[in-house]
mmCIF file of C-alpha atoms in Angstrom:
data_model
loop_
_atom_site.group_PDB
_atom_site.id
_atom_site.type_symbol
_atom_site.label_atom_id
_atom_site.label_comp_id
_atom_site.label_asym_id
_atom_site.label_seq_id
_atom_site.Cartn_x
_atom_site.Cartn_y
_atom_site.Cartn_z
ATOM 1 C CA UNK A 16 38.075 190.078 179.470
ATOM 2 C CA UNK A 17 38.980 187.720 176.635
ATOM 3 C CA UNK A 18 37.692 184.158 176.687
ATOM 4 C CA UNK A 19 39.961 181.409 178.005
ATOM 5 C CA UNK A 20 41.286 179.600 174.927
ATOM 6 C CA UNK A 21 40.317 176.230 176.419
ATOM 7 C CA UNK A 22 36.715 177.443 176.541
ATOM 8 C CA UNK A 23 37.067 178.655 172.954
ATOM 9 C CA UNK A 24 38.292 175.249 171.804
ATOM 10 C CA UNK A 25 35.562 173.417 173.687
ATOM 11 C CA UNK A 26 32.777 175.717 172.476
ATOM 12 C CA UNK A 27 33.900 175.349 168.869
ATOM 13 C CA UNK A 28 33.995 171.533 169.049
ATOM 14 C CA UNK A 29 37.734 170.854 169.263
ATOM 15 C CA UNK A 30 37.895 168.987 172.579
ATOM 16 C CA UNK A 31 37.394 165.220 172.705
ATOM 17 C CA UNK A 32 39.470 164.157 175.730
ATOM 18 C CA UNK A 33 41.599 166.039 178.247
ATOM 19 C CA UNK A 34 43.846 164.644 180.986
ATOM 20 C CA UNK A 35 42.594 167.230 183.516
ATOM 21 C CA UNK A 36 40.164 169.826 182.218
ATOM 22 C CA UNK A 37 40.290 172.010 185.324
ATOM 23 C CA UNK A 38 44.087 172.067 185.453
ATOM 24 C CA UNK A 39 44.443 172.821 181.728
ATOM 25 C CA UNK A 40 41.905 175.615 181.901
ATOM 26 C CA UNK A 41 43.632 177.099 184.966
ATOM 27 C CA UNK A 42 47.029 176.906 183.262
ATOM 28 C CA UNK A 43 45.709 178.975 180.342
ATOM 29 C CA UNK A 44 44.494 181.567 182.858
ATOM 30 C CA UNK A 45 47.931 181.877 184.477
ATOM 31 C CA UNK A 46 49.773 183.157 181.409
ATOM 32 C CA UNK A 47 51.197 182.113 178.035
ATOM 33 C CA UNK A 48 51.186 178.334 177.558
ATOM 34 C CA UNK A 49 53.550 176.479 175.250
ATOM 35 C CA UNK A 50 51.768 173.567 173.557
ATOM 36 C CA UNK A 51 52.655 171.307 170.660
ATOM 37 C CA UNK A 52 51.141 169.091 168.006
ATOM 38 C CA UNK A 53 53.065 166.605 165.873
ATOM 39 C CA UNK A 54 52.664 166.299 162.104
ATOM 40 C CA UNK A 55 54.056 163.398 160.077
ATOM 41 C CA UNK A 56 55.980 164.505 156.944
ATOM 42 C CA UNK A 57 54.910 161.397 155.018
ATOM 43 C CA UNK A 58 53.995 163.513 151.976
ATOM 44 C CA UNK A 59 54.964 166.904 150.601
ATOM 45 C CA UNK A 60 51.620 168.311 151.695
ATOM 46 C CA UNK A 61 49.139 167.973 154.516
ATOM 47 C CA UNK A 62 45.470 167.552 153.612
ATOM 48 C CA UNK A 63 42.122 168.686 154.946
ATOM 49 C CA UNK A 64 42.217 165.879 157.517
ATOM 50 C CA UNK A 65 45.020 167.805 159.271
ATOM 51 C CA UNK A 66 43.048 171.041 159.555
ATOM 52 C CA UNK A 67 41.529 170.429 162.993
ATOM 53 C CA UNK A 68 44.933 170.247 164.761
ATOM 54 C CA UNK A 69 46.244 173.130 162.639
ATOM 55 C CA UNK A 70 43.284 175.319 163.576
ATOM 56 C CA UNK A 71 43.770 174.297 167.211
ATOM 57 C CA UNK A 72 47.253 175.821 167.083
ATOM 58 C CA UNK A 73 45.872 178.893 165.304
ATOM 59 C CA UNK A 74 43.457 179.548 168.185
ATOM 60 C CA UNK A 75 46.282 179.216 170.721
ATOM 61 C CA UNK A 76 48.449 181.695 168.828
ATOM 62 C CA UNK A 77 45.568 184.176 168.459
ATOM 63 C CA UNK A 78 45.028 184.011 172.240
ATOM 64 C CA UNK A 79 48.658 184.913 172.935
ATOM 65 C CA UNK A 80 50.046 181.440 173.634
ATOM 66 C CA UNK A 81 53.092 179.763 172.072
ATOM 67 C CA UNK A 82 52.266 176.906 169.670
ATOM 68 C CA UNK A 83 54.895 174.447 168.479
ATOM 69 C CA UNK A 84 54.387 172.510 165.245
ATOM 70 C CA UNK A 85 56.599 169.440 165.453
ATOM 71 C CA UNK A 86 57.170 167.979 161.990
ATOM 72 C CA UNK A 87 58.480 164.512 162.712
ATOM 73 C CA UNK A 88 61.530 163.958 160.561
ATOM 74 C CA UNK A 89 62.755 161.486 163.207
ATOM 75 C CA UNK A 90 59.562 159.578 164.002
ATOM 76 C CA UNK A 91 58.800 159.677 160.269
ATOM 77 C CA UNK A 92 61.676 157.221 159.837
ATOM 78 C CA UNK A 93 59.664 154.774 161.951
ATOM 79 C CA UNK A 94 56.060 155.344 160.887
ATOM 80 C CA UNK A 95 53.101 155.936 163.185
ATOM 81 C CA UNK A 96 51.053 152.708 163.571
ATOM 82 C CA UNK A 97 47.991 154.643 164.815
ATOM 83 C CA UNK A 98 44.893 153.832 162.770
ATOM 84 C CA UNK A 99 46.818 151.597 160.374
ATOM 85 C CA UNK A 100 46.345 147.891 159.735
ATOM 86 C CA UNK A 101 49.542 147.668 157.677
ATOM 87 C CA UNK A 102 53.023 149.030 158.304
ATOM 88 C CA UNK A 103 53.627 152.386 156.618
ATOM 89 C CA UNK A 104 56.041 152.584 153.710
ATOM 90 C CA UNK A 105 59.398 153.759 155.017
ATOM 91 C CA UNK A 106 60.759 156.980 153.523
ATOM 92 C CA UNK A 107 64.377 157.958 153.004
ATOM 93 C CA UNK A 108 66.000 160.756 154.982
ATOM 94 C CA UNK A 109 66.181 162.864 151.804
ATOM 95 C CA UNK A 110 62.455 162.391 151.182
ATOM 96 C CA UNK A 111 61.632 163.301 154.777
ATOM 97 C CA UNK A 112 63.845 166.399 154.630
ATOM 98 C CA UNK A 113 62.118 167.609 151.470
ATOM 99 C CA UNK A 114 58.690 166.882 152.984
ATOM 100 C CA UNK A 115 59.646 168.656 156.205
ATOM 101 C CA UNK A 116 60.597 171.812 154.322
ATOM 102 C CA UNK A 117 57.361 171.736 152.295
ATOM 103 C CA UNK A 118 55.097 171.065 155.307
ATOM 104 C CA UNK A 119 56.835 173.732 157.420
ATOM 105 C CA UNK A 120 56.280 176.287 154.653
ATOM 106 C CA UNK A 121 52.647 175.206 154.431
ATOM 107 C CA UNK A 122 52.110 175.533 158.192
ATOM 108 C CA UNK A 123 53.686 178.980 157.956
ATOM 109 C CA UNK A 124 50.548 180.140 156.113
ATOM 110 C CA UNK A 125 48.533 179.409 159.259
ATOM 111 C CA UNK A 126 51.066 180.268 161.983
ATOM 112 C CA UNK A 127 53.592 183.077 162.400
ATOM 113 C CA UNK A 128 56.955 181.352 162.837
ATOM 114 C CA UNK A 129 58.551 184.769 163.183
ATOM 115 C CA UNK A 130 56.477 185.413 166.317
ATOM 116 C CA UNK A 131 55.411 183.150 169.190
ATOM 117 C CA UNK A 132 54.993 180.043 167.047
ATOM 118 C CA UNK A 133 57.869 177.759 166.140
ATOM 119 C CA UNK A 134 58.426 174.696 163.944
ATOM 120 C CA UNK A 135 60.778 171.932 165.082
ATOM 121 C CA UNK A 136 62.073 168.644 163.654
ATOM 122 C CA UNK A 137 62.452 165.787 166.134
ATOM 123 C CA UNK A 138 65.209 164.288 163.994
ATOM 124 C CA UNK A 139 67.393 166.883 165.707
ATOM 125 C CA UNK A 140 67.300 164.969 169.014
ATOM 126 C CA UNK A 141 66.173 161.473 168.001
ATOM 127 C CA UNK A 142 68.834 160.631 165.415
ATOM 128 C CA UNK A 143 71.875 161.336 167.653
ATOM 129 C CA UNK A 144 70.550 159.135 170.491
ATOM 130 C CA UNK A 145 72.755 156.371 171.870
ATOM 131 C CA UNK A 146 70.513 153.310 171.803
ATOM 132 C CA UNK A 147 71.685 151.656 175.031
ATOM 133 C CA UNK A 148 71.641 154.943 176.940
ATOM 134 C CA UNK A 149 68.162 155.687 175.596
ATOM 135 C CA UNK A 150 66.895 152.277 176.736
ATOM 136 C CA UNK A 151 68.350 152.761 180.226
ATOM 137 C CA UNK A 152 67.239 156.362 180.715
ATOM 138 C CA UNK A 153 63.914 156.382 178.866
ATOM 139 C CA UNK A 154 62.814 152.838 178.006
ATOM 140 C CA UNK A 155 62.769 151.710 181.636
ATOM 141 C CA UNK A 156 59.806 154.018 182.316
ATOM 142 C CA UNK A 157 57.476 152.153 179.901
ATOM 143 C CA UNK A 158 55.306 149.138 180.659
ATOM 144 C CA UNK A 159 54.973 146.776 177.692
ATOM 145 C CA UNK A 160 51.635 145.517 179.030
ATOM 146 C CA UNK A 161 50.280 149.061 179.186
ATOM 147 C CA UNK A 162 51.572 149.931 175.726
ATOM 148 C CA UNK A 163 49.867 146.888 174.208
ATOM 149 C CA UNK A 164 46.563 147.896 175.805
ATOM 150 C CA UNK A 165 46.318 151.010 173.614
ATOM 151 C CA UNK A 166 44.116 150.735 170.528
ATOM 152 C CA UNK A 167 46.858 151.763 168.075
ATOM 153 C CA UNK A 168 48.929 148.734 169.003
ATOM 154 C CA UNK A 169 46.005 146.323 169.442
ATOM 155 C CA UNK A 170 44.893 147.010 165.859
ATOM 156 C CA UNK A 171 48.381 146.376 164.504
ATOM 157 C CA UNK A 172 48.814 143.208 166.582
ATOM 158 C CA UNK A 173 46.165 141.538 164.410
ATOM 159 C CA UNK A 174 48.347 141.907 161.288
ATOM 160 C CA UNK A 175 51.735 141.918 162.991
ATOM 161 C CA UNK A 176 53.385 144.766 164.859
ATOM 162 C CA UNK A 177 57.038 145.314 163.984
ATOM 163 C CA UNK A 178 59.590 146.156 166.662
ATOM 164 C CA UNK A 179 60.270 149.354 164.727
ATOM 165 C CA UNK A 180 56.654 150.503 165.097
ATOM 166 C CA UNK A 181 56.599 149.392 168.737
ATOM 167 C CA UNK A 182 59.168 152.093 169.489
ATOM 168 C CA UNK A 183 57.016 154.901 168.052
ATOM 169 C CA UNK A 184 55.196 155.651 171.304
ATOM 170 C CA UNK A 185 58.454 155.833 173.258
ATOM 171 C CA UNK A 186 59.939 158.252 170.717
ATOM 172 C CA UNK A 187 56.828 160.460 170.746
ATOM 173 C CA UNK A 188 56.811 160.526 174.532
ATOM 174 C CA UNK A 189 60.492 161.490 174.432
ATOM 175 C CA UNK A 190 59.578 164.369 172.092
ATOM 176 C CA UNK A 191 57.276 165.730 174.799
ATOM 177 C CA UNK A 192 60.040 165.459 177.403
ATOM 178 C CA UNK A 193 62.562 167.259 175.172
ATOM 179 C CA UNK A 194 60.082 170.042 174.346
ATOM 180 C CA UNK A 195 59.302 170.447 178.044
ATOM 181 C CA UNK A 196 63.003 170.669 178.893
ATOM 182 C CA UNK A 197 63.840 173.079 176.060
ATOM 183 C CA UNK A 198 60.771 175.300 175.842
ATOM 184 C CA UNK A 199 58.684 174.618 178.934
ATOM 185 C CA UNK A 200 56.063 172.891 176.788
ATOM 186 C CA UNK A 201 53.533 171.369 179.177
ATOM 187 C CA UNK A 202 50.642 170.509 176.826
ATOM 188 C CA UNK A 203 50.466 168.148 173.875
ATOM 189 C CA UNK A 204 47.450 168.143 171.579
ATOM 190 C CA UNK A 205 46.495 165.855 168.705
ATOM 191 C CA UNK A 206 43.869 163.641 167.141
ATOM 192 C CA UNK A 207 42.017 161.258 169.431
ATOM 193 C CA UNK A 208 43.899 158.303 167.921
ATOM 194 C CA UNK A 209 46.992 159.775 169.639
ATOM 195 C CA UNK A 210 45.530 159.568 173.150
ATOM 196 C CA UNK A 211 47.739 156.656 174.236
ATOM 197 C CA UNK A 212 50.900 158.312 172.911
ATOM 198 C CA UNK A 213 50.000 161.633 174.538
ATOM 199 C CA UNK A 214 49.304 160.068 177.942
ATOM 200 C CA UNK A 215 52.606 158.192 177.704
ATOM 201 C CA UNK A 216 54.325 161.543 177.152
ATOM 202 C CA UNK A 217 52.669 163.226 180.137
ATOM 203 C CA UNK A 218 53.704 160.255 182.278
ATOM 204 C CA UNK A 219 57.314 160.444 181.057
ATOM 205 C CA UNK A 220 57.540 164.185 181.803
ATOM 206 C CA UNK A 221 56.264 163.480 185.313
ATOM 207 C CA UNK A 222 58.677 160.587 185.908
ATOM 208 C CA UNK A 223 61.831 162.175 184.480
ATOM 209 C CA UNK A 224 61.311 165.911 185.084
ATOM 210 C CA UNK A 225 58.996 165.700 188.072
ATOM 211 C CA UNK A 226 56.651 168.136 186.341
ATOM 212 C CA UNK A 227 52.946 168.258 185.583
ATOM 213 C CA UNK A 228 52.128 167.941 181.890
ATOM 214 C CA UNK A 229 48.795 167.540 180.158
ATOM 215 C CA UNK A 230 47.209 166.216 176.993
ATOM 216 C CA UNK A 231 44.193 167.200 174.924
ATOM 217 C CA UNK A 232 42.759 165.400 171.931
ATOM 218 C CA UNK A 233 40.529 166.520 169.079
ATOM 219 C CA UNK A 234 37.686 164.429 167.625
ATOM 220 C CA UNK A 235 38.474 162.369 164.541
ATOM 221 C CA UNK A 236 36.061 163.958 162.100
ATOM 222 C CA UNK A 237 33.811 162.294 159.593
ATOM 223 C CA UNK A 238 31.212 164.046 157.454
ATOM 224 C CA UNK A 239 27.503 163.720 158.222
ATOM 225 C CA UNK A 240 27.307 161.039 155.523
ATOM 226 C CA UNK A 241 29.974 158.994 157.314
ATOM 227 C CA UNK A 242 32.844 159.720 154.930
ATOM 228 C CA UNK A 243 36.354 160.520 156.134
ATOM 229 C CA UNK A 244 37.160 164.236 156.148
ATOM 230 C CA UNK A 245 39.103 165.472 153.146
ATOM 231 C CA UNK A 246 38.323 162.515 150.888
ATOM 232 C CA UNK A 247 36.537 162.861 147.562
ATOM 233 C CA UNK A 248 35.952 160.613 144.600
ATOM 234 C CA UNK A 249 39.065 162.163 143.057
ATOM 235 C CA UNK A 250 41.232 161.568 146.143
ATOM 236 C CA UNK A 251 42.529 163.696 149.010
ATOM 237 C CA UNK A 252 41.913 167.439 149.279
ATOM 238 C CA UNK A 253 45.450 168.783 149.762
ATOM 239 C CA UNK A 254 46.507 172.072 151.332
ATOM 240 C CA UNK A 255 49.132 172.499 148.589
ATOM 241 C CA UNK A 256 47.799 174.702 145.769
ATOM 242 C CA UNK A 257 49.715 172.652 143.200
ATOM 243 C CA UNK A 258 47.948 169.453 144.276
ATOM 244 C CA UNK A 259 44.492 170.934 144.940
ATOM 245 C CA UNK A 260 43.958 174.347 143.372
ATOM 246 C CA UNK A 261 42.338 177.115 145.431
ATOM 247 C CA UNK A 262 39.298 176.843 143.149
ATOM 248 C CA UNK A 263 38.992 173.092 143.819
ATOM 249 C CA UNK A 264 39.570 173.733 147.527
ATOM 250 C CA UNK A 265 36.791 176.341 147.518
ATOM 251 C CA UNK A 266 34.484 173.894 145.729
ATOM 252 C CA UNK A 267 35.161 171.174 148.320
ATOM 253 C CA UNK A 268 33.860 173.423 151.084
ATOM 254 C CA UNK A 269 30.914 174.911 149.199
ATOM 255 C CA UNK A 270 29.706 171.399 148.360
ATOM 256 C CA UNK A 271 29.735 169.983 151.900
ATOM 257 C CA UNK A 272 26.620 168.337 153.281
ATOM 258 C CA UNK A 273 24.071 170.852 154.631
ATOM 259 C CA UNK A 274 24.216 169.031 157.983
ATOM 260 C CA UNK A 275 27.938 169.795 158.346
ATOM 261 C CA UNK A 276 27.876 173.536 157.714
ATOM 262 C CA UNK A 277 27.403 174.840 161.273
ATOM 263 C CA UNK A 278 30.002 172.431 162.696
ATOM 264 C CA UNK A 279 32.530 173.229 159.976
ATOM 265 C CA UNK A 280 32.054 176.996 160.390
ATOM 266 C CA UNK A 281 33.153 176.614 164.025
ATOM 267 C CA UNK A 282 36.086 174.335 163.260
ATOM 268 C CA UNK A 283 37.501 175.674 160.010
ATOM 269 C CA UNK A 284 36.870 179.432 160.103
ATOM 270 C CA UNK A 285 37.640 182.235 162.544
ATOM 271 C CA UNK A 286 34.181 183.781 162.305
ATOM 272 C CA UNK A 287 32.690 184.983 165.585
ATOM 273 C CA UNK A 288 29.940 183.002 167.292
ATOM 274 C CA UNK A 289 27.219 185.547 166.472
ATOM 275 C CA UNK A 290 27.927 185.333 162.762
ATOM 276 C CA UNK A 291 28.148 181.543 162.885
ATOM 277 C CA UNK A 292 24.793 181.413 164.697
ATOM 278 C CA UNK A 293 23.227 183.564 161.975
ATOM 279 C CA UNK A 294 24.532 181.316 159.223
ATOM 280 C CA UNK A 295 23.533 178.186 161.158
ATOM 281 C CA UNK A 296 19.924 179.370 161.309
ATOM 282 C CA UNK A 297 19.609 179.505 157.518
ATOM 283 C CA UNK A 298 17.525 176.797 155.855
ATOM 284 C CA UNK A 299 16.575 175.630 152.403
ATOM 285 C CA UNK A 300 18.108 177.519 149.504
ATOM 286 C CA UNK A 301 19.454 180.184 151.879
ATOM 287 C CA UNK A 302 21.982 177.743 153.329
ATOM 288 C CA UNK A 303 23.999 178.387 150.170
ATOM 289 C CA UNK A 304 25.001 181.715 151.749
ATOM 290 C CA UNK A 305 26.438 179.862 154.757
ATOM 291 C CA UNK A 306 28.322 177.466 152.498
ATOM 292 C CA UNK A 307 29.753 180.372 150.527
ATOM 293 C CA UNK A 308 30.996 181.942 153.766
ATOM 294 C CA UNK A 309 32.547 178.631 154.848
ATOM 295 C CA UNK A 310 34.243 178.136 151.479
ATOM 296 C CA UNK A 311 35.589 181.678 151.319
ATOM 297 C CA UNK A 312 36.895 181.764 154.896
ATOM 298 C CA UNK A 313 38.479 178.293 154.721
ATOM 299 C CA UNK A 314 40.151 179.157 151.405
ATOM 300 C CA UNK A 315 41.304 182.540 152.693
ATOM 301 C CA UNK A 316 42.955 181.008 155.764
ATOM 302 C CA UNK A 317 44.710 178.323 153.707
ATOM 303 C CA UNK A 318 45.619 180.170 150.486
ATOM 304 C CA UNK A 319 45.267 183.880 151.273
ATOM 305 C CA UNK A 320 42.570 186.416 150.469
ATOM 306 C CA UNK A 321 43.492 187.059 146.796
ATOM 307 C CA UNK A 322 43.234 183.337 146.011
ATOM 308 C CA UNK A 323 39.939 183.094 147.901
ATOM 309 C CA UNK A 324 38.494 186.053 145.990
ATOM 310 C CA UNK A 325 39.579 184.530 142.678
ATOM 311 C CA UNK A 326 38.116 181.143 143.606
ATOM 312 C CA UNK A 327 34.814 182.782 144.550
ATOM 313 C CA UNK A 328 34.754 184.655 141.242
ATOM 314 C CA UNK A 329 35.389 181.388 139.417
ATOM 315 C CA UNK A 330 32.501 179.763 141.250
ATOM 316 C CA UNK A 331 30.190 182.638 140.342
ATOM 317 C CA UNK A 332 31.212 182.364 136.713
ATOM 318 C CA UNK A 333 30.627 178.627 136.636
ATOM 319 C CA UNK A 334 27.352 178.386 138.506
ATOM 320 C CA UNK A 335 25.470 181.649 138.338
ATOM 321 C CA UNK A 336 26.689 183.392 135.222
ATOM 322 C CA UNK A 337 28.416 186.149 137.198
ATOM 323 C CA UNK A 338 31.962 186.720 138.329
ATOM 324 C CA UNK A 339 35.161 186.518 136.321
ATOM 325 C CA UNK A 340 35.203 183.569 133.947
ATOM 326 C CA UNK A 341 39.007 183.750 133.918
ATOM 327 C CA UNK A 342 38.963 182.572 137.546
ATOM 328 C CA UNK A 343 37.562 179.179 136.556
ATOM 329 C CA UNK A 344 40.023 176.270 136.292
ATOM 330 C CA UNK A 345 41.136 176.407 132.669
ATOM 331 C CA UNK A 346 43.014 174.241 130.186
ATOM 332 C CA UNK A 347 44.214 175.422 126.798
ATOM 333 C CA UNK A 348 43.529 173.064 123.896
ATOM 334 C CA UNK A 349 45.496 173.299 120.653
ATOM 335 C CA UNK A 350 43.257 174.019 117.654
ATOM 336 C CA UNK A 351 45.110 171.347 115.703
ATOM 337 C CA UNK A 352 43.544 168.663 117.925
ATOM 338 C CA UNK A 353 40.128 169.647 116.548
ATOM 339 C CA UNK A 354 41.264 169.542 112.927
ATOM 340 C CA UNK A 355 39.797 166.121 112.186
ATOM 341 C CA UNK A 356 36.101 165.793 111.571
ATOM 342 C CA UNK A 357 35.502 163.887 114.811
ATOM 343 C CA UNK A 358 37.415 166.365 117.002
ATOM 344 C CA UNK A 359 38.498 165.172 120.461
ATOM 345 C CA UNK A 360 36.746 162.350 122.273
ATOM 346 C CA UNK A 361 34.886 163.759 125.265
ATOM 347 C CA UNK A 362 35.963 160.882 127.545
ATOM 348 C CA UNK A 363 39.611 161.714 126.826
ATOM 349 C CA UNK A 364 39.136 165.410 127.498
ATOM 350 C CA UNK A 365 37.216 164.883 130.762
ATOM 351 C CA UNK A 366 40.050 162.684 132.062
ATOM 352 C CA UNK A 367 42.740 165.061 130.768
ATOM 353 C CA UNK A 368 41.371 168.077 132.645
ATOM 354 C CA UNK A 369 40.615 166.097 135.820
ATOM 355 C CA UNK A 370 36.814 166.088 135.737
ATOM 356 C CA UNK A 371 36.879 162.281 135.761
ATOM 357 C CA UNK A 372 39.465 159.875 137.128
ATOM 358 C CA UNK A 373 39.178 157.411 134.221
ATOM 359 C CA UNK A 374 37.524 156.886 130.846
ATOM 360 C CA UNK A 375 35.213 154.350 132.465
ATOM 361 C CA UNK A 376 34.071 156.943 134.981
ATOM 362 C CA UNK A 377 33.508 159.459 132.170
ATOM 363 C CA UNK A 378 31.450 156.916 130.207
ATOM 364 C CA UNK A 379 29.214 156.264 133.224
ATOM 365 C CA UNK A 380 28.842 160.005 133.714
ATOM 366 C CA UNK A 381 27.687 160.489 130.123
ATOM 367 C CA UNK A 382 25.256 157.566 130.250
ATOM 368 C CA UNK A 383 23.658 159.051 133.358
ATOM 369 C CA UNK A 384 23.065 162.321 131.503
ATOM 370 C CA UNK A 385 25.389 164.295 133.790
ATOM 371 C CA UNK A 386 28.131 165.200 131.296
ATOM 372 C CA UNK A 387 27.884 168.408 129.269
ATOM 373 C CA UNK A 388 29.937 170.338 126.752
ATOM 374 C CA UNK A 389 28.501 173.833 126.924
ATOM 375 C CA UNK A 390 24.751 173.371 126.542
ATOM 376 C CA UNK A 391 25.091 170.022 124.729
ATOM 377 C CA UNK A 392 24.528 166.815 126.669
ATOM 378 C CA UNK A 393 27.153 164.133 126.043
ATOM 379 C CA UNK A 394 25.490 160.788 125.541
ATOM 380 C CA UNK A 395 28.142 158.048 125.474
ATOM 381 C CA UNK A 396 31.851 157.255 125.170
ATOM 382 C CA UNK A 397 31.760 157.990 121.427
ATOM 383 C CA UNK A 398 30.697 161.601 121.971
ATOM 384 C CA UNK A 399 33.151 164.002 120.406
ATOM 385 C CA UNK A 400 33.977 167.666 120.969
ATOM 386 C CA UNK A 401 34.604 169.777 117.877
ATOM 387 C CA UNK A 402 35.302 173.408 117.046
ATOM 388 C CA UNK A 403 31.547 173.955 116.694
ATOM 389 C CA UNK A 404 31.118 173.481 120.452
ATOM 390 C CA UNK A 405 33.258 176.550 121.171
ATOM 391 C CA UNK A 406 31.965 180.111 121.451
ATOM 392 C CA UNK A 407 34.568 182.849 121.105
ATOM 393 C CA UNK A 408 37.236 180.210 121.568
ATOM 394 C CA UNK A 409 35.829 178.978 124.879
ATOM 395 C CA UNK A 410 33.884 175.955 126.116
ATOM 396 C CA UNK A 411 32.785 174.980 129.634
ATOM 397 C CA UNK A 412 32.703 171.257 130.417
ATOM 398 C CA UNK A 413 30.364 170.145 133.203
ATOM 399 C CA UNK A 414 30.449 166.964 135.279
ATOM 400 C CA UNK A 415 27.245 166.779 137.270
ATOM 401 C CA UNK A 416 25.929 169.849 139.075
ATOM 402 C CA UNK A 417 29.080 170.760 140.949
ATOM 403 C CA UNK A 418 32.164 170.494 138.728
ATOM 404 C CA UNK A 419 33.115 172.804 135.858
ATOM 405 C CA UNK A 420 36.213 173.270 133.723
ATOM 406 C CA UNK A 421 36.827 175.859 131.021
ATOM 407 C CA UNK A 422 38.585 174.940 127.770
ATOM 408 C CA UNK A 423 40.159 177.659 125.658
ATOM 409 C CA UNK A 424 41.532 177.277 122.137
ATOM 410 C CA UNK A 425 45.200 178.016 121.526
ATOM 411 C CA UNK A 426 47.569 177.809 118.582
#
């Protein structure tokens, strides 16, 4: 008998809060459950911070349930105040439409929208609403005192909560009601910062439809070092290959803190518990094997197996002398730029290929002895790179122990 998906989620570390654990578990036993998670289309791509809810939907689909990914083209016009001290920048309808299309396509790499899963846009039912009718039929079910007790609103009250943002919870709760009425959706999931909004939705479904609905939240993850998930010195780790290449994505996972490996294997891969337990038992230098498995599986799920294989080959080429060097991130440099005696300034090239965010950062890197052009250490901001640094028209730049970039010479 297959494991109840609620037990799967709990065992793998997805469950933070649940409105009624026994009832939710029993509902999964009864038959296919329709459940949804909302995603804000505030950018053209989601990032690693969105992976926990995405993987939650993946587990539901794999267990035979019906996940709904709601990409909020309607609520995106308002802006979610959760976790924010300032009001979000408002996007145009055209921007939101373009972001919706991009995010839906991205989610389609994780979920099968041709099968049980579906993607919906709440602009479909929010934008046509008659305001007075909405206030009478929906708004009357909400207590202002209760709404202001939730953390999302209390945080914003300190800086000033706009009336626009104040309506966000009502709109999200209405989403739940509409999805219940249209698809029989009786479970909403999301990050733990959404707890207040989710509970408001379950209450609205009960009041208006007279039905039992439930909510489940996931933990808001931070790394073992206390950093926010998906953040690096160079910015967010995006799920879009044009914003974060599969090689860079692979490197993010292979470079995680040793203390995070076991937890991340459960959250971000589909490996079975026995294999995860084996990897989790590794110590010292052997933990690199576990990190390699995490990086490969996470990259495979996000970008597909061919991209994961290529990223792994690039990593082997960069760090152990094996693999296909062509798989490394590569930039072509015109030979004419090396024509002068001084060549190209190393600080400029490190910024150009993305190894450093600024010339100042590159200078600090060189002074610390962590910047290399091939086997030559770069000493300061005046260090130059010339044709003599290249072997067979190639040169590998290194920033610290973890980042590599290949330069090839072109016409």
